[in-house]
Amino acid sequence: MCTVLTMTNMRHRILACACDLYLRDGFKGFSMRKLARDVGVSAPALYRHFENREKVLIDVVGEAHDEMFRALSRALSGATPLERFEMAAEAYMDFALKHPRYFQMIHSFMQVMGMDEAPPELAHRACAIQQFWEDRVRECIDTDILRPDNTERIGLTLWAHAYGLLSLYSRGLLVIPEEDFREEFRTSHRRILFGLGKEAAGRIFGRTIHVGAEHDQAAETRQTMEPIR
Amino acid sequence: MCTVLTMTNMRHRILACACDLYLRDGFKGFSMRKLARDVGVSAPALYRHFENREKVLIDVVGEAHDEMFRALSRALSGATPLERFEMAAEAYMDFALKHPRYFQMIHSFMQVMGMDEAPPELAHRACAIQQFWEDRVRECIDTDILRPDNTERIGLTLWAHAYGLLSLYSRGLLVIPEEDFREEFRTSHRRILFGLGKEAAGRIFGRTIHVGAEHDQAAETRQTMEPIR
DNA sequence: GTCTATAATCCGATAGAC
DNA sequence: GTCTATCGGATTATAGAC
């Protein structure tokens, strides 16, 4: 009993140090020797708790995934489906910007490790993220904010966009200040949501509907006066 | 003269072998010793032409980038702006699916190499890709297929979505057959384009416009009386 | 320019004593 | 469970002969 407890604690201690080490030195700087030094034990001792270096890193990326999911989940405190959706996007962005190493690790782990397919621990977690976005879509459709459609696919469209944009920025490929990017991300996310939305969504976003507005002379005028940008 | 020519040829030969080696064995399996063996010279000879392993790989990922850009550029043979846009998306997808190692390398190189910022060679190429999408957007706006808007931002929205979706699939996170994915990608891309489009775009895509369809007085009233939550 | 030979590190992982 | 010691291998990079 006591042995098991010690084992578990030690494993957690190692994992905590491993996360710190990765966040500090990245993949390339992550070695079992350094980890042992940080934990305060010898290198071979680590192998009592983890089979090898890869298994340690799988657990680190698992932690990264879980922390991201917890951040997303906090968006569920929003009052309405739309608010929850917007808060989720904001939380996703926050996580990517505040924890770039974690965000990047989640999405480049396989390449770095030279894996051809995702280990189950990660595949399951990716499914949870996908499901999360799908749920956000479903409740927006249920409350008539989005047009009825295949929720899985719409969720995927929005997830892919959010991930793609954050990934590009996180790697420094978009040369704009962070505050400008944050606004651009929100706008881009809404742009898609808006394009998928029912008429009501437009008013909720405080914007004028343009698609199909050519049928409406008054709207035509509004569009001219209040162009989207 | 002759010396320079030999230098250049040798460098190209090494680079070609380096690309093959990476495509065969991936990042993890890429070593200078293997490369030397493939080229048919000794390991130290490589250092006459490349400063170190990282510089070789930077050139390999540069090749990957250029090949992707050439694939995209072939979409410019399309007859209309919209056709060129659709062909570009198709070409992007084709590249990602046919050359997954190249596609993944382009977007995970920095993490794998432990770089905090993109080397100029890659940053410039990323700008070219961004510009490419922006150009596709601009000509669609110019021909009244898309609503007038900031072309750079709309281009980014579409690029981010396409990249994100391809990245997720390329890593095996979406468990669907390739043919189904291809159709899903096209649909998802059009879904966004459609949401951004003028009424004409809907007809071109052979779909009915939904957004704004309720934009009549009755709908206006309904919305006021039954506020969306 | 290319070679052989080798230096100097660093790594993951294991053996065996305690 | 942890230690010391070590194996076996990888890496980048240089020195000096040809």
Short mmCIF file of C-alpha atoms (C1' of nucleotides) in Angstrom, two decimals:
data_model
loop_
_atom_site.label_atom_id
_atom_site.label_comp_id
_atom_site.label_asym_id
_atom_site.label_seq_id
_atom_site.Cartn_x
_atom_site.Cartn_y
_atom_site.Cartn_z
CA MET A 1 0.00 0.00 0.00
CA CYS A 2 2.62 2.42 1.14
CA THR A 3 4.80 1.29 -1.73
CA VAL A 4 2.09 1.96 -4.25
CA LEU A 5 1.46 5.36 -2.80
CA THR A 6 5.13 6.23 -3.06
CA MET A 7 5.25 4.91 -6.61
CA THR A 8 2.29 7.02 -7.60
CA ASN A 9 3.64 10.12 -5.95
CA MET A 10 7.02 9.66 -7.52
CA ARG A 11 5.46 9.17 -10.92
CA HIS A 12 3.50 12.38 -10.48
CA ARG A 13 6.60 14.22 -9.34
CA ILE A 14 8.49 13.05 -12.38
CA LEU A 15 5.64 13.99 -14.68
CA ALA A 16 5.39 17.46 -13.15
CA CYS A 17 9.12 18.00 -13.64
CA ALA A 18 8.86 16.61 -17.16
CA CYS A 19 6.17 19.15 -18.03
CA ASP A 20 8.30 21.97 -16.66
CA LEU A 21 11.36 20.70 -18.48
CA TYR A 22 9.52 20.49 -21.79
CA LEU A 23 8.01 23.94 -21.34
CA ARG A 24 11.46 25.30 -20.56
CA ASP A 25 13.65 23.55 -23.11
CA GLY A 26 11.26 22.17 -25.71
CA PHE A 27 11.38 18.78 -27.36
CA LYS A 28 14.95 18.98 -28.43
CA GLY A 29 16.19 19.93 -24.98
CA PHE A 30 14.21 17.22 -23.25
CA SER A 31 16.47 14.42 -22.06
CA MET A 32 16.11 11.78 -19.38
CA ARG A 33 19.36 12.93 -17.81
CA LYS A 34 18.16 16.50 -17.41
CA LEU A 35 14.84 15.24 -16.12
CA ALA A 36 16.58 13.11 -13.52
CA ARG A 37 18.63 16.07 -12.40
CA ASP A 38 15.51 18.22 -12.04
CA VAL A 39 13.66 15.53 -10.10
CA GLY A 40 16.70 15.01 -7.90
CA VAL A 41 17.34 11.36 -8.66
CA SER A 42 19.65 9.48 -10.96
CA ALA A 43 18.69 8.78 -14.55
CA PRO A 44 18.16 5.02 -14.18
CA ALA A 45 15.70 5.65 -11.35
CA LEU A 46 13.31 7.18 -13.88
CA TYR A 47 13.02 3.87 -15.65
CA ARG A 48 11.37 2.40 -12.56
CA HIS A 49 8.42 4.67 -13.28
CA PHE A 50 8.43 5.12 -17.04
CA GLU A 51 9.35 2.53 -19.60
CA ASN A 52 11.30 5.01 -21.71
CA ARG A 53 11.60 8.59 -22.85
CA GLU A 54 8.69 8.30 -25.28
CA LYS A 55 6.30 7.14 -22.57
CA VAL A 56 7.22 10.16 -20.44
CA LEU A 57 6.55 12.52 -23.32
CA ILE A 58 3.25 10.85 -24.14
CA ASP A 59 2.15 11.64 -20.60
CA VAL A 60 3.40 15.22 -20.91
CA VAL A 61 1.40 15.78 -24.08
CA GLY A 62 -1.54 14.13 -22.32
CA GLU A 63 -1.25 16.76 -19.58
CA ALA A 64 -1.11 19.48 -22.24
CA HIS A 65 -4.24 18.11 -23.83
CA ASP A 66 -6.06 17.89 -20.51
CA GLU A 67 -5.15 21.43 -19.56
CA MET A 68 -6.43 22.69 -22.88
CA PHE A 69 -9.65 20.76 -22.43
CA ARG A 70 -10.13 22.19 -18.95
CA ALA A 71 -9.65 25.67 -20.38
CA LEU A 72 -12.27 24.97 -23.04
CA SER A 73 -14.66 23.53 -20.49
CA ARG A 74 -14.65 26.72 -18.50
CA ALA A 75 -16.48 28.28 -21.44
CA LEU A 76 -19.50 26.18 -20.49
CA SER A 77 -20.28 28.71 -17.80
CA GLY A 78 -21.66 30.97 -20.52
CA ALA A 79 -25.37 31.73 -20.27
CA THR A 80 -26.47 31.00 -23.83
CA PRO A 81 -25.33 28.59 -26.57
CA LEU A 82 -23.92 31.47 -28.57
CA GLU A 83 -22.13 32.90 -25.57
CA ARG A 84 -20.68 29.48 -24.81
CA PHE A 85 -19.53 29.19 -28.40
CA GLU A 86 -17.84 32.56 -28.34
CA MET A 87 -16.30 31.88 -24.95
CA ALA A 88 -14.99 28.55 -26.22
CA ALA A 89 -13.26 30.22 -29.12
CA GLU A 90 -11.84 32.82 -26.76
CA ALA A 91 -10.62 30.13 -24.37
CA TYR A 92 -9.04 28.18 -27.20
CA MET A 93 -7.23 31.31 -28.35
CA ASP A 94 -6.16 32.16 -24.81
CA PHE A 95 -4.70 28.74 -24.32
CA ALA A 96 -2.76 28.83 -27.58
CA LEU A 97 -1.34 32.26 -26.83
CA LYS A 98 -0.54 31.70 -23.18
CA HIS A 99 0.84 28.19 -23.55
CA PRO A 100 2.34 28.11 -27.04
CA ARG A 101 4.66 25.20 -26.22
CA TYR A 102 1.74 23.07 -25.03
CA PHE A 103 -0.40 24.07 -27.98
CA GLN A 104 2.35 23.27 -30.44
CA MET A 105 3.22 20.02 -28.71
CA ILE A 106 -0.35 18.79 -28.95
CA HIS A 107 -0.24 19.20 -32.71
CA SER A 108 3.33 18.27 -33.59
CA PHE A 109 3.98 15.44 -31.18
CA MET A 110 3.58 12.69 -33.74
CA GLN A 111 5.99 14.27 -36.22
CA VAL A 112 8.55 14.93 -33.53
CA MET A 113 8.35 11.39 -32.21
CA GLY A 114 8.35 9.94 -35.69
CA MET A 115 5.00 8.21 -35.22
CA ASP A 116 2.88 7.29 -38.21
CA GLU A 117 -0.31 7.11 -36.23
CA ALA A 118 -1.55 8.70 -33.04
CA PRO A 119 -1.20 6.68 -29.83
CA PRO A 120 -4.60 5.89 -28.30
CA GLU A 121 -4.05 8.29 -25.41
CA LEU A 122 -3.90 11.17 -27.86
CA ALA A 123 -6.47 9.93 -30.35
CA HIS A 124 -9.07 9.71 -27.58
CA ARG A 125 -8.30 13.19 -26.39
CA ALA A 126 -8.52 14.60 -29.91
CA CYS A 127 -11.96 13.01 -30.19
CA ALA A 128 -13.02 14.80 -27.03
CA ILE A 129 -12.00 18.15 -28.50
CA GLN A 130 -13.86 17.39 -31.71
CA GLN A 131 -16.91 16.37 -29.68
CA PHE A 132 -16.70 19.61 -27.72
CA TRP A 133 -17.00 21.72 -30.86
CA GLU A 134 -19.75 19.50 -32.16
CA ASP A 135 -21.69 20.09 -28.95
CA ARG A 136 -21.29 23.85 -29.31
CA VAL A 137 -22.71 23.60 -32.83
CA ARG A 138 -25.58 21.36 -31.82
CA GLU A 139 -26.90 23.66 -29.16
CA CYS A 140 -26.66 26.61 -31.53
CA ILE A 141 -28.69 24.72 -34.11
CA ASP A 142 -31.18 23.62 -31.46
CA THR A 143 -31.78 27.23 -30.49
CA ASP A 144 -32.11 28.36 -34.11
CA ILE A 145 -28.92 30.38 -34.17
CA LEU A 146 -27.31 28.22 -36.82
CA ARG A 147 -29.00 26.65 -39.81
CA PRO A 148 -29.78 22.95 -39.36
CA ASP A 149 -26.97 20.84 -40.80
CA ASN A 150 -24.70 17.93 -39.97
CA THR A 151 -23.40 18.98 -36.56
CA GLU A 152 -20.25 16.87 -36.79
CA ARG A 153 -19.22 18.48 -40.04
CA ILE A 154 -20.02 22.03 -39.02
CA GLY A 155 -18.13 21.48 -35.80
CA LEU A 156 -15.17 20.23 -37.78
CA THR A 157 -15.24 23.25 -40.07
CA LEU A 158 -15.11 25.61 -37.11
CA TRP A 159 -12.53 23.61 -35.18
CA ALA A 160 -10.28 23.34 -38.23
CA HIS A 161 -10.44 27.06 -38.82
CA ALA A 162 -9.70 27.95 -35.21
CA TYR A 163 -6.86 25.49 -34.93
CA GLY A 164 -5.39 26.51 -38.28
CA LEU A 165 -5.38 30.20 -37.51
CA LEU A 166 -3.92 29.73 -34.04
CA SER A 167 -1.28 27.39 -35.38
CA LEU A 168 -0.16 29.87 -38.02
CA TYR A 169 0.09 32.66 -35.49
CA SER A 170 1.67 30.54 -32.79
CA ARG A 171 4.51 29.74 -35.17
CA GLY A 172 5.11 33.42 -35.88
CA LEU A 173 3.96 33.21 -39.48
CA LEU A 174 1.52 36.09 -39.13
CA VAL A 175 3.46 39.20 -38.39
CA ILE A 176 0.98 41.22 -36.37
CA PRO A 177 0.91 42.27 -32.71
CA GLU A 178 -0.85 39.91 -30.34
CA GLU A 179 -3.70 42.27 -29.55
CA ASP A 180 -4.43 42.73 -33.24
CA PHE A 181 -4.33 39.01 -33.75
CA ARG A 182 -6.78 38.42 -30.93
CA GLU A 183 -9.25 40.72 -32.60
CA GLU A 184 -8.58 39.16 -35.98
CA PHE A 185 -9.18 35.70 -34.57
CA ARG A 186 -12.50 36.72 -33.06
CA THR A 187 -13.55 38.37 -36.29
CA SER A 188 -12.53 35.41 -38.41
CA HIS A 189 -14.35 32.98 -36.14
CA ARG A 190 -17.47 35.09 -36.21
CA ARG A 191 -17.18 35.53 -39.95
CA ILE A 192 -17.62 31.80 -40.39
CA LEU A 193 -20.27 31.48 -37.69
CA PHE A 194 -22.08 34.39 -39.28
CA GLY A 195 -21.92 32.80 -42.72
CA LEU A 196 -23.46 29.66 -41.26
CA GLY A 197 -26.02 31.47 -39.21
CA LYS A 198 -29.66 32.19 -39.43
CA GLU A 199 -30.75 35.76 -39.80
CA ALA A 200 -31.04 36.12 -36.04
CA ALA A 201 -27.37 35.40 -35.56
CA GLY A 202 -26.53 38.50 -37.50
CA ARG A 203 -28.39 40.71 -35.12
CA ILE A 204 -26.88 38.99 -32.12
CA PHE A 205 -23.46 39.70 -33.51
CA GLY A 206 -24.58 43.29 -34.00
CA ARG A 207 -24.06 43.16 -37.73
CA THR A 208 -26.15 43.54 -40.81
CA ILE A 209 -27.00 40.59 -42.96
CA HIS A 210 -25.55 40.94 -46.41
CA VAL A 211 -25.99 37.61 -48.09
CA GLY A 212 -29.15 37.73 -50.14
CA ALA A 213 -29.66 41.34 -49.15
CA GLU A 214 -29.83 42.20 -52.83
CA HIS A 215 -33.47 41.19 -52.65
CA ASP A 216 -34.16 43.98 -50.22
CA GLN A 217 -33.74 47.55 -51.33
CA ALA A 218 -33.55 48.90 -47.80
CA ALA A 219 -30.90 46.41 -46.86
CA GLU A 220 -29.04 47.35 -50.01
CA THR A 221 -28.84 50.87 -48.67
CA ARG A 222 -27.82 49.74 -45.21
CA GLN A 223 -25.05 47.68 -46.72
CA THR A 224 -23.74 50.64 -48.62
CA MET A 225 -23.81 52.76 -45.52
CA GLU A 226 -22.50 50.15 -43.13
CA PRO A 227 -20.08 47.98 -45.03
CA ILE A 228 -18.64 44.92 -43.38
CA ARG A 229 -14.97 44.98 -42.95
CA MET B 1 34.24 28.53 -62.95
CA CYS B 2 34.45 24.81 -63.20
CA THR B 3 35.03 24.67 -59.47
CA VAL B 4 31.92 26.66 -58.72
CA LEU B 5 29.88 24.50 -61.03
CA THR B 6 31.05 21.38 -59.24
CA MET B 7 30.26 22.93 -55.87
CA THR B 8 26.79 23.83 -56.98
CA ASN B 9 26.11 20.47 -58.53
CA MET B 10 27.33 18.68 -55.47
CA ARG B 11 25.13 20.81 -53.26
CA HIS B 12 22.14 19.98 -55.41
CA ARG B 13 22.99 16.31 -55.38
CA ILE B 14 23.18 16.34 -51.60
CA LEU B 15 19.93 18.23 -51.34
CA ALA B 16 18.15 15.79 -53.65
CA CYS B 17 19.40 12.86 -51.59
CA ALA B 18 18.43 14.69 -48.41
CA CYS B 19 14.86 15.11 -49.66
CA ASP B 20 14.64 11.43 -50.55
CA LEU B 21 16.11 10.46 -47.22
CA TYR B 22 13.65 12.59 -45.29
CA LEU B 23 10.70 11.30 -47.29
CA ARG B 24 11.86 7.75 -46.68
CA ASP B 25 12.88 7.85 -43.01
CA GLY B 26 11.33 11.02 -41.61
CA PHE B 27 12.92 13.53 -39.26
CA LYS B 28 13.99 11.03 -36.70
CA GLY B 29 15.71 8.80 -39.22
CA PHE B 30 17.55 11.64 -40.91
CA SER B 31 21.25 11.59 -40.03
CA MET B 32 24.29 13.06 -41.71
CA ARG B 33 25.93 9.63 -41.82
CA LYS B 34 23.02 8.11 -43.73
CA LEU B 35 22.92 11.09 -46.03
CA ALA B 36 26.62 10.74 -46.78
CA ARG B 37 26.17 7.06 -47.54
CA ASP B 38 23.27 7.82 -49.90
CA VAL B 39 25.22 10.53 -51.68
CA GLY B 40 28.23 8.26 -51.93
CA VAL B 41 30.68 10.42 -49.99
CA SER B 42 31.96 10.45 -46.44
CA ALA B 43 30.14 12.34 -43.72
CA PRO B 44 32.68 15.14 -43.31
CA ALA B 45 32.49 15.89 -47.03
CA LEU B 46 28.94 17.09 -46.49
CA TYR B 47 30.21 19.90 -44.31
CA ARG B 48 31.94 21.40 -47.35
CA HIS B 49 28.48 22.24 -48.67
CA PHE B 50 26.28 22.61 -45.61
CA GLU B 51 27.21 24.13 -42.30
CA ASN B 52 25.37 21.47 -40.31
CA ARG B 53 22.39 19.13 -40.20
CA GLU B 54 19.94 21.92 -39.51
CA LYS B 55 20.96 23.86 -42.61
CA VAL B 56 20.42 20.79 -44.76
CA LEU B 57 16.95 20.31 -43.32
CA ILE B 58 16.08 23.96 -43.80
CA ASP B 59 16.78 23.50 -47.48
CA VAL B 60 14.74 20.30 -47.56
CA VAL B 61 11.73 22.03 -46.05
CA GLY B 62 12.33 24.86 -48.53
CA GLU B 63 12.02 22.32 -51.34
CA ALA B 64 8.84 20.99 -49.77
CA HIS B 65 7.45 24.51 -49.63
CA ASP B 66 8.37 25.22 -53.24
CA GLU B 67 6.81 22.01 -54.48
CA MET B 68 3.60 22.86 -52.65
CA PHE B 69 3.61 26.32 -54.15
CA ARG B 70 4.10 24.91 -57.64
CA ALA B 71 1.14 22.60 -57.06
CA LEU B 72 -0.99 25.56 -55.99
CA SER B 73 0.14 27.62 -58.94
CA ARG B 74 -1.15 25.03 -61.38
CA ALA B 75 -4.62 26.02 -60.21
CA LEU B 76 -4.13 29.32 -61.99
CA SER B 77 -4.98 27.59 -65.25
CA GLY B 78 -8.63 27.74 -64.20
CA ALA B 79 -10.87 29.83 -66.44
CA THR B 80 -12.65 31.97 -63.83
CA PRO B 81 -11.74 33.37 -60.41
CA LEU B 82 -14.11 30.96 -58.70
CA GLU B 83 -12.76 28.02 -60.68
CA ARG B 84 -9.23 29.04 -59.78
CA PHE B 85 -10.23 29.25 -56.14
CA GLU B 86 -11.80 25.82 -56.15
CA MET B 87 -8.85 24.36 -58.06
CA ALA B 88 -6.46 25.91 -55.57
CA ALA B 89 -8.25 24.26 -52.67
CA GLU B 90 -8.25 20.97 -54.57
CA ALA B 91 -4.54 21.31 -55.31
CA TYR B 92 -3.79 22.12 -51.68
CA MET B 93 -5.69 19.04 -50.59
CA ASP B 94 -4.02 16.90 -53.23
CA PHE B 95 -0.60 17.97 -52.08
CA ALA B 96 -1.35 17.28 -48.43
CA LEU B 97 -2.73 13.83 -49.19
CA LYS B 98 -0.12 12.76 -51.72
CA HIS B 99 2.89 14.16 -49.90
CA PRO B 100 1.97 13.94 -46.20
CA ARG B 101 5.61 13.96 -45.08
CA TYR B 102 6.26 17.20 -46.95
CA PHE B 103 3.02 18.76 -45.77
CA GLN B 104 3.71 17.87 -42.16
CA MET B 105 7.32 18.96 -42.38
CA ILE B 106 6.31 22.39 -43.61
CA HIS B 107 4.19 22.90 -40.53
CA SER B 108 6.13 21.12 -37.81
CA PHE B 109 9.67 21.97 -38.78
CA MET B 110 10.14 24.66 -36.17
CA GLN B 111 8.97 22.48 -33.31
CA VAL B 112 11.10 19.58 -34.44
CA MET B 113 14.18 21.77 -34.76
CA GLY B 114 13.43 23.53 -31.51
CA MET B 115 13.26 26.97 -33.14
CA ASP B 116 11.40 29.78 -31.46
CA GLU B 117 10.97 31.75 -34.64
CA ALA B 118 10.81 30.86 -38.29
CA PRO B 119 14.04 31.17 -40.30
CA PRO B 120 13.73 33.78 -43.06
CA GLU B 121 13.74 31.13 -45.78
CA LEU B 122 10.52 29.72 -44.38
CA ALA B 123 8.91 32.97 -43.29
CA HIS B 124 9.19 34.33 -46.83
CA ARG B 125 7.70 31.23 -48.33
CA ALA B 126 4.81 31.28 -45.86
CA CYS B 127 4.13 34.86 -46.95
CA ALA B 128 3.93 33.69 -50.55
CA ILE B 129 1.30 31.11 -49.65
CA GLN B 130 -0.68 33.71 -47.72
CA GLN B 131 -0.44 36.08 -50.68
CA PHE B 132 -1.65 33.35 -52.98
CA TRP B 133 -4.88 32.92 -51.03
CA GLU B 134 -5.29 36.65 -50.77
CA ASP B 135 -5.07 36.90 -54.56
CA ARG B 136 -7.74 34.24 -54.97
CA VAL B 137 -10.00 36.23 -52.68
CA ARG B 138 -9.30 39.52 -54.40
CA GLU B 139 -10.27 38.34 -57.85
CA CYS B 140 -13.44 36.79 -56.46
CA ILE B 141 -14.37 40.09 -54.88
CA ASP B 142 -13.49 41.95 -58.07
CA THR B 143 -15.86 39.76 -60.03
CA ASP B 144 -18.64 40.14 -57.47
CA ILE B 145 -18.56 36.55 -56.29
CA LEU B 146 -17.55 37.47 -52.76
CA ARG B 147 -18.69 40.45 -50.76
CA PRO B 148 -16.22 43.32 -50.62
CA ASP B 149 -14.05 43.00 -47.54
CA ASN B 150 -10.44 43.08 -46.37
CA THR B 151 -8.87 40.65 -48.81
CA GLU B 152 -5.95 39.84 -46.55
CA ARG B 153 -8.20 38.82 -43.70
CA ILE B 154 -10.63 36.83 -45.80
CA GLY B 155 -7.70 35.07 -47.42
CA LEU B 156 -6.36 34.23 -44.00
CA THR B 157 -9.68 32.84 -42.85
CA LEU B 158 -9.83 30.50 -45.82
CA TRP B 159 -6.19 29.51 -45.67
CA ALA B 160 -6.40 28.80 -41.94
CA HIS B 161 -9.44 26.61 -42.44
CA ALA B 162 -7.92 24.65 -45.30
CA TYR B 163 -4.64 24.15 -43.51
CA GLY B 164 -6.31 23.22 -40.25
CA LEU B 165 -8.58 20.62 -41.77
CA LEU B 166 -5.79 19.04 -43.83
CA SER B 167 -3.50 19.01 -40.82
CA LEU B 168 -6.04 17.21 -38.67
CA TYR B 169 -6.66 14.59 -41.32
CA SER B 170 -3.02 14.20 -42.26
CA ARG B 171 -2.25 13.25 -38.68
CA GLY B 172 -4.95 10.58 -38.67
CA LEU B 173 -7.15 12.41 -36.19
CA LEU B 174 -10.22 12.18 -38.40
CA VAL B 175 -11.12 8.57 -38.79
CA ILE B 176 -12.77 8.55 -42.20
CA PRO B 177 -11.73 7.05 -45.56
CA GLU B 178 -9.73 9.31 -47.83
CA GLU B 179 -12.43 9.60 -50.47
CA ASP B 180 -14.95 10.70 -47.86
CA PHE B 181 -12.49 13.19 -46.49
CA ARG B 182 -11.86 14.67 -49.93
CA GLU B 183 -15.56 15.33 -50.30
CA GLU B 184 -15.80 16.68 -46.76
CA PHE B 185 -12.91 19.05 -47.41
CA ARG B 186 -14.50 20.39 -50.58
CA THR B 187 -17.81 20.83 -48.79
CA SER B 188 -16.24 22.53 -45.80
CA HIS B 189 -14.27 24.91 -48.01
CA ARG B 190 -17.37 25.78 -50.01
CA ARG B 191 -19.39 26.17 -46.85
CA ILE B 192 -17.15 29.03 -45.81
CA LEU B 193 -16.89 30.50 -49.29
CA PHE B 194 -20.64 30.28 -49.53
CA GLY B 195 -21.12 32.03 -46.22
CA LEU B 196 -18.89 34.82 -47.44
CA GLY B 197 -20.44 34.99 -50.85
CA LYS B 198 -22.81 37.24 -52.63
CA GLU B 199 -26.08 35.82 -53.77
CA ALA B 200 -24.51 34.92 -57.08
CA ALA B 201 -22.06 32.56 -55.42
CA GLY B 202 -24.93 30.48 -54.12
CA ARG B 203 -26.26 29.99 -57.60
CA ILE B 204 -22.84 29.16 -58.91
CA PHE B 205 -22.47 26.52 -56.24
CA GLY B 206 -25.93 25.27 -57.13
CA ARG B 207 -27.38 25.88 -53.71
CA THR B 208 -30.21 27.86 -52.28
CA ILE B 209 -29.50 30.91 -50.24
CA HIS B 210 -30.65 30.51 -46.68
CA VAL B 211 -29.11 33.39 -44.86
CA GLY B 212 -31.41 36.36 -44.92
CA ALA B 213 -34.23 34.34 -46.41
CA GLU B 214 -36.34 35.30 -43.45
CA HIS B 215 -35.39 38.89 -43.83
CA ASP B 216 -38.91 40.14 -44.17
CA GLN B 217 -41.14 42.05 -41.81
CA ALA B 218 -42.73 38.93 -40.36
CA ALA B 219 -39.38 37.49 -39.50
CA GLU B 220 -38.26 40.78 -38.05
CA THR B 221 -41.28 40.76 -35.77
CA ARG B 222 -40.84 37.15 -34.78
CA GLN B 223 -37.31 37.84 -33.78
CA THR B 224 -38.30 40.82 -31.71
CA MET B 225 -41.05 38.94 -29.96
CA GLU B 226 -39.09 35.72 -29.57
CA PRO B 227 -35.59 36.77 -28.78
CA ILE B 228 -32.98 34.14 -29.35
CA ARG B 229 -31.22 33.02 -26.23
"C1'" DG C 1 37.09 19.06 -52.73
"C1'" DT C 2 37.25 14.93 -50.83
"C1'" DC C 3 39.09 11.70 -48.02
"C1'" DT C 4 40.32 9.04 -43.37
"C1'" DA C 5 40.56 9.44 -38.73
"C1'" DT C 6 39.15 11.11 -34.70
"C1'" DA C 7 37.76 14.35 -31.09
"C1'" DA C 8 34.30 15.75 -27.87
"C1'" DT C 9 29.66 15.46 -26.41
"C1'" DC C 10 25.48 13.83 -25.45
"C1'" DC C 11 22.16 10.45 -25.47
"C1'" DG C 12 18.97 6.23 -23.96
"C1'" DA C 13 19.06 2.33 -21.61
"C1'" DT C 14 20.92 -1.59 -18.69
"C1'" DA C 15 23.61 -4.41 -14.97
"C1'" DG C 16 24.27 -5.25 -10.59
"C1'" DA C 17 25.30 -3.68 -5.78
"C1'" DC C 18 22.87 -1.84 -1.80
"C1'" DG D 1 13.67 2.00 -5.36
"C1'" DT D 2 17.77 4.07 -5.83
"C1'" DC D 3 22.40 4.17 -6.63
"C1'" DT D 4 27.14 3.99 -9.43
"C1'" DA D 5 29.16 2.53 -13.36
"C1'" DT D 6 29.01 1.61 -17.93
"C1'" DC D 7 27.62 0.03 -22.52
"C1'" DG D 8 26.64 1.12 -27.13
"C1'" DG D 9 25.38 4.40 -30.07
"C1'" DA D 10 24.28 8.78 -31.93
"C1'" DT D 11 25.54 13.37 -33.04
"C1'" DT D 12 28.30 17.69 -34.82
"C1'" DA D 13 32.48 19.08 -36.09
"C1'" DT D 14 37.59 19.43 -36.94
"C1'" DA D 15 42.58 18.10 -38.41
"C1'" DG D 16 45.41 16.96 -41.76
"C1'" DA D 17 46.71 13.91 -45.76
"C1'" DC D 18 45.93 13.61 -50.77
#
